[in-house]
Amino acid sequence: MANDGERNEAQTGSVALVTGASRGVGRGVALGLLSAGFRVYGTGRSIDQADLPREVRRVRCDHLNDEDTAHVFEVIRSECRALDLVVNCAWGGYEKMVEGGAFTWTVPFWEQPMHRWSGMMDAGVRAAYVCSAHAARMMTPRHRGLIVNISFWAAQRHLGNTIYGIAKAATDKMTSDMAVELKPFDIPVIALYPGLVRTEAVLAAAERGAFDLSTSESPEFIGRVINALFRDPNLMSRTGRVLVAAAAAKEFGVLDIDGSSPPVLTLADI
């Protein structure tokens, strides 16, 4: 693992890949890392239409397609020859939450439409697995890199949808086991839990009274936290663990874009 001086020196121009960067948490992470000096690559099916600065290198990718994913890493290898950070945000689990006029997210598992399994397990967990495998092939020869998997509290308690819980628990376990295999190469793997993030969908729902945004976080906040983690000289001591973004932010003195310090939510708060 690079020491603190090496990390600070290498910060500007370090190469980051953010999957699912077209919107939501992924877009916010891309913006946060770009402002921190990373050279950012963003992927997504609609990345070409995303509201992102021109400095973000957009590579259209459907992460359900392994050839698309492989192409992303070919582009990065061709243009940069190295990759320092991967943030796996790609996720298809929030699509088609209302079907036939009915909100199907919370129906029992035996009534769930099976596309939701594909959206969460294939476009989410499997996509993160495939991207991490490609990233590891680039990172291990250099003994340098960081893999962050965006997860959530649903791994630890039922939050209205069984498939959701399965997907997040799988993400946390995947993180833990990848960390074991990458430890000899000094590459940490972290599962990161956001709080209530002001994504486009959450803001729209808040207008209908579905959310209280008083404890919410901007999407860019997660990118700021990941930047702080990347620069932590003791990050290997955290490898394989689940970290709560707001707790890490308080430890590193990271503030949100409005200067606020989002509260640290616990399992009891969710």
Short mmCIF file of C-alpha atoms in Angstrom, two decimals, residues 6-267:
data_model
loop_
_atom_site.label_atom_id
_atom_site.label_comp_id
_atom_site.label_asym_id
_atom_site.label_seq_id
_atom_site.Cartn_x
_atom_site.Cartn_y
_atom_site.Cartn_z
CA GLU A 6 2.90 8.77 -2.21
CA ARG A 7 -0.91 8.91 -2.15
CA ASN A 8 -1.03 12.69 -1.91
CA GLU A 9 1.52 13.03 -4.72
CA ALA A 10 -0.43 10.61 -6.92
CA GLN A 11 -3.84 12.03 -6.11
CA THR A 12 -4.14 14.36 -9.07
CA GLY A 13 -4.61 12.25 -12.16
CA SER A 14 -5.34 9.00 -10.36
CA VAL A 15 -7.69 7.00 -12.55
CA ALA A 16 -11.15 6.10 -11.26
CA LEU A 17 -13.95 4.08 -12.83
CA VAL A 18 -17.49 4.71 -11.59
CA THR A 19 -20.11 2.29 -12.89
CA GLY A 20 -23.72 3.39 -13.14
CA ALA A 21 -22.63 7.03 -13.39
CA SER A 22 -25.55 8.22 -15.50
CA ARG A 23 -27.62 9.25 -12.48
CA GLY A 24 -28.12 8.84 -8.76
CA VAL A 25 -25.31 7.84 -6.43
CA GLY A 26 -23.04 6.90 -9.34
CA ARG A 27 -23.31 10.32 -10.92
CA GLY A 28 -22.62 11.96 -7.56
CA VAL A 29 -19.56 9.79 -6.97
CA ALA A 30 -18.22 10.69 -10.41
CA LEU A 31 -18.68 14.40 -9.67
CA GLY A 32 -17.10 14.11 -6.23
CA LEU A 33 -14.05 12.28 -7.51
CA LEU A 34 -13.65 14.63 -10.46
CA SER A 35 -13.57 17.63 -8.13
CA ALA A 36 -10.94 15.82 -6.03
CA GLY A 37 -8.62 15.58 -9.02
CA PHE A 38 -9.28 12.08 -10.32
CA ARG A 39 -9.36 11.25 -13.99
CA VAL A 40 -12.87 9.78 -14.03
CA TYR A 41 -14.41 7.21 -16.34
CA GLY A 42 -18.18 6.80 -16.06
CA THR A 43 -20.31 4.00 -17.45
CA GLY A 44 -24.01 3.40 -17.95
CA ARG A 45 -26.55 2.54 -20.60
CA SER A 46 -27.56 6.20 -20.91
CA ILE A 47 -24.19 7.74 -20.02
CA ASP A 48 -24.07 9.70 -23.29
CA GLN A 49 -27.11 11.72 -22.16
CA ALA A 50 -26.00 12.10 -18.54
CA ASP A 51 -25.69 15.52 -16.92
CA LEU A 52 -21.94 15.30 -16.35
CA PRO A 53 -19.03 17.65 -17.07
CA ARG A 54 -17.16 17.02 -20.29
CA GLU A 55 -14.09 16.07 -18.23
CA VAL A 56 -15.77 12.79 -17.27
CA ARG A 57 -14.82 10.19 -19.87
CA ARG A 58 -18.07 8.49 -20.79
CA VAL A 59 -18.06 4.88 -21.96
CA ARG A 60 -21.46 3.51 -22.81
CA CYS A 61 -21.94 0.13 -21.15
CA ASP A 62 -24.76 -2.23 -20.35
CA HIS A 63 -23.23 -4.16 -17.46
CA LEU A 64 -25.54 -7.07 -18.22
CA ASN A 65 -23.35 -7.57 -21.29
CA ASP A 66 -19.89 -8.93 -20.47
CA GLU A 67 -18.49 -7.76 -23.80
CA ASP A 68 -19.56 -4.20 -22.99
CA THR A 69 -17.86 -4.44 -19.62
CA ALA A 70 -14.66 -5.85 -21.09
CA HIS A 71 -14.63 -2.97 -23.58
CA VAL A 72 -14.66 -0.43 -20.73
CA PHE A 73 -11.46 -1.86 -19.30
CA GLU A 74 -9.87 -2.07 -22.74
CA VAL A 75 -10.53 1.67 -23.14
CA ILE A 76 -9.00 2.47 -19.75
CA ARG A 77 -5.98 0.26 -20.42
CA SER A 78 -5.47 1.85 -23.83
CA GLU A 79 -5.79 5.44 -22.62
CA CYS A 80 -4.25 5.23 -19.14
CA ARG A 81 -2.48 1.85 -18.80
CA ALA A 82 -3.45 1.86 -15.11
CA LEU A 83 -6.51 1.94 -12.86
CA ASP A 84 -6.42 3.15 -9.25
CA LEU A 85 -10.03 3.05 -8.08
CA VAL A 86 -13.26 1.29 -8.99
CA VAL A 87 -16.59 2.27 -7.46
CA ASN A 88 -19.33 -0.24 -8.26
CA CYS A 89 -22.58 1.74 -8.32
CA ALA A 90 -24.36 0.05 -11.25
CA TRP A 91 -27.78 -1.13 -10.10
CA GLY A 92 -31.00 -2.03 -11.85
CA GLY A 93 -33.17 -2.72 -8.84
CA TYR A 94 -35.18 0.50 -8.78
CA GLU A 95 -36.66 0.18 -12.25
CA LYS A 96 -40.35 -0.60 -12.80
CA MET A 97 -41.29 -0.19 -9.14
CA VAL A 98 -44.84 0.58 -10.25
CA GLU A 99 -46.42 -1.90 -12.64
CA GLY A 100 -49.99 -1.90 -13.86
CA GLY A 101 -50.69 0.97 -11.49
CA ALA A 102 -49.52 -1.05 -8.47
CA PHE A 103 -46.41 -0.46 -6.34
CA THR A 104 -44.83 -3.91 -6.46
CA TRP A 105 -41.63 -3.22 -4.49
CA THR A 106 -43.06 -4.43 -1.18
CA VAL A 107 -45.17 -7.39 -2.29
CA PRO A 108 -44.15 -10.80 -0.83
CA PHE A 109 -41.27 -12.56 -2.54
CA TRP A 110 -43.57 -15.11 -4.18
CA GLU A 111 -45.42 -12.29 -5.93
CA GLN A 112 -42.32 -10.37 -7.05
CA PRO A 113 -41.76 -9.97 -10.80
CA MET A 114 -38.63 -11.91 -11.75
CA HIS A 115 -37.12 -8.97 -13.62
CA ARG A 116 -36.36 -7.55 -10.18
CA TRP A 117 -34.00 -10.46 -9.49
CA SER A 118 -32.15 -9.68 -12.72
CA GLY A 119 -32.07 -5.98 -11.91
CA MET A 120 -30.55 -6.47 -8.47
CA MET A 121 -28.53 -9.65 -8.77
CA ASP A 122 -27.35 -9.45 -12.38
CA ALA A 123 -27.20 -5.71 -13.07
CA GLY A 124 -26.08 -5.13 -9.47
CA VAL A 125 -24.12 -7.91 -7.75
CA ARG A 126 -22.89 -9.75 -10.84
CA ALA A 127 -21.92 -6.48 -12.53
CA ALA A 128 -19.83 -5.53 -9.49
CA TYR A 129 -18.21 -8.98 -9.50
CA VAL A 130 -17.27 -8.81 -13.19
CA CYS A 131 -15.95 -5.25 -12.93
CA SER A 132 -13.93 -6.13 -9.84
CA ALA A 133 -12.39 -9.10 -11.63
CA HIS A 134 -11.31 -6.90 -14.53
CA ALA A 135 -10.02 -4.27 -12.12
CA ALA A 136 -8.03 -6.82 -10.11
CA ARG A 137 -6.21 -7.92 -13.26
CA MET A 138 -5.04 -4.33 -13.74
CA MET A 139 -4.33 -3.58 -10.08
CA THR A 140 -2.55 -6.68 -8.81
CA PRO A 141 0.63 -6.31 -10.92
CA ARG A 142 1.08 -2.82 -9.43
CA HIS A 143 0.06 -3.74 -5.85
CA ARG A 144 -2.05 -0.61 -5.89
CA GLY A 145 -5.76 0.15 -6.06
CA LEU A 146 -9.04 0.32 -4.21
CA ILE A 147 -12.38 -1.34 -4.93
CA VAL A 148 -15.53 0.13 -3.36
CA ASN A 149 -18.87 -1.65 -3.55
CA ILE A 150 -21.91 0.49 -2.78
CA SER A 151 -24.19 -1.49 -0.46
CA PHE A 152 -26.87 -0.75 2.15
CA TRP A 153 -28.45 -1.72 5.46
CA ALA A 154 -30.82 -4.11 3.71
CA ALA A 155 -27.99 -6.62 4.08
CA GLN A 156 -28.70 -6.65 7.81
CA ARG A 157 -32.46 -6.30 8.14
CA HIS A 158 -35.59 -6.69 6.04
CA LEU A 159 -36.40 -3.45 4.24
CA GLY A 160 -39.53 -4.34 2.37
CA ASN A 161 -38.09 -6.58 -0.32
CA THR A 162 -36.46 -9.99 0.01
CA ILE A 163 -34.46 -9.77 -3.22
CA TYR A 164 -33.10 -6.40 -2.09
CA GLY A 165 -31.81 -7.96 1.13
CA ILE A 166 -30.27 -10.89 -0.72
CA ALA A 167 -28.47 -8.58 -3.15
CA LYS A 168 -27.01 -6.32 -0.46
CA ALA A 169 -25.98 -9.25 1.75
CA ALA A 170 -24.30 -10.82 -1.27
CA THR A 171 -22.48 -7.54 -1.94
CA ASP A 172 -21.15 -7.43 1.62
CA LYS A 173 -20.03 -11.06 1.52
CA MET A 174 -18.45 -10.56 -1.90
CA THR A 175 -16.53 -7.60 -0.47
CA SER A 176 -15.29 -9.63 2.47
CA ASP A 177 -14.11 -12.56 0.37
CA MET A 178 -12.53 -10.43 -2.35
CA ALA A 179 -10.60 -8.63 0.38
CA VAL A 180 -9.09 -11.93 1.55
CA GLU A 181 -7.87 -12.81 -1.93
CA LEU A 182 -6.56 -9.30 -2.71
CA LYS A 183 -4.83 -8.73 0.64
CA PRO A 184 -1.50 -10.23 -0.53
CA PHE A 185 -1.52 -7.60 -3.28
CA ASP A 186 -2.17 -4.70 -0.86
CA ILE A 187 -5.49 -3.86 -2.54
CA PRO A 188 -8.33 -3.05 -0.12
CA VAL A 189 -11.98 -3.77 -0.87
CA ILE A 190 -14.68 -1.85 1.01
CA ALA A 191 -18.48 -2.03 1.18
CA LEU A 192 -19.85 1.47 1.71
CA TYR A 193 -23.31 2.31 3.08
CA PRO A 194 -24.78 5.69 2.09
CA GLY A 195 -27.55 7.31 4.09
CA LEU A 196 -30.63 8.84 2.48
CA VAL A 197 -29.18 10.25 -0.73
CA ARG A 198 -30.83 13.09 -2.61
CA THR A 199 -30.92 11.29 -5.93
CA GLU A 200 -33.30 12.32 -8.67
CA ALA A 201 -35.77 9.63 -7.62
CA VAL A 202 -35.60 10.53 -3.93
CA LEU A 203 -36.13 14.24 -4.65
CA ALA A 204 -39.16 13.43 -6.78
CA ALA A 205 -40.57 11.21 -4.03
CA ALA A 206 -39.89 13.89 -1.41
CA GLU A 207 -42.09 16.29 -3.33
CA ARG A 208 -44.93 13.82 -2.77
CA GLY A 209 -44.13 13.66 0.95
CA ALA A 210 -42.45 10.25 0.85
CA PHE A 211 -39.17 11.37 2.47
CA ASP A 212 -37.95 13.76 5.13
CA LEU A 213 -34.74 15.15 3.67
CA SER A 214 -33.48 16.78 6.88
CA THR A 215 -30.87 14.04 7.43
CA SER A 216 -30.12 13.40 3.76
CA GLU A 217 -26.84 13.45 1.88
CA SER A 218 -25.97 14.82 -1.55
CA PRO A 219 -24.82 12.26 -4.12
CA GLU A 220 -21.48 14.07 -4.28
CA PHE A 221 -20.95 13.43 -0.55
CA ILE A 222 -20.26 9.74 -1.23
CA GLY A 223 -17.57 10.70 -3.74
CA ARG A 224 -15.95 12.96 -1.15
CA VAL A 225 -15.89 10.13 1.39
CA ILE A 226 -14.38 7.70 -1.13
CA ASN A 227 -11.68 10.26 -1.94
CA ALA A 228 -10.81 10.46 1.77
CA LEU A 229 -10.69 6.67 2.02
CA PHE A 230 -8.43 6.46 -1.02
CA ARG A 231 -5.95 8.81 0.66
CA ASP A 232 -6.03 7.00 4.03
CA PRO A 233 -2.56 5.48 4.61
CA ASN A 234 -4.12 2.91 6.95
CA LEU A 235 -6.86 1.79 4.58
CA MET A 236 -5.64 -1.82 4.46
CA SER A 237 -6.69 -2.14 8.11
CA ARG A 238 -10.29 -1.62 6.95
CA THR A 239 -10.26 -4.03 4.02
CA GLY A 240 -13.21 -6.40 3.82
CA ARG A 241 -15.29 -4.28 6.17
CA VAL A 242 -18.60 -2.48 5.85
CA LEU A 243 -18.23 1.26 6.41
CA VAL A 244 -20.99 3.79 6.91
CA ALA A 245 -20.23 6.81 4.73
CA ALA A 246 -21.34 9.41 7.29
CA ALA A 247 -19.23 7.78 10.03
CA ALA A 248 -16.16 7.74 7.80
CA ALA A 249 -16.83 11.37 6.91
CA LYS A 250 -16.79 12.42 10.55
CA GLU A 251 -13.53 10.55 11.10
CA PHE A 252 -11.84 12.24 8.15
CA GLY A 253 -13.49 15.64 8.56
CA VAL A 254 -15.38 15.41 5.27
CA LEU A 255 -18.34 17.77 4.81
CA ASP A 256 -21.16 17.65 2.33
CA ILE A 257 -21.31 20.14 -0.56
CA ASP A 258 -23.44 22.52 1.53
CA GLY A 259 -20.96 22.43 4.44
CA SER A 260 -23.15 20.16 6.56
CA SER A 261 -22.10 17.00 8.38
CA PRO A 262 -24.76 14.33 7.70
CA PRO A 263 -25.74 12.32 10.79
CA VAL A 264 -24.55 8.76 11.18
CA LEU A 265 -27.58 6.53 10.82
CA THR A 266 -27.66 3.18 12.56
CA LEU A 267 -29.57 -0.02 11.88
#
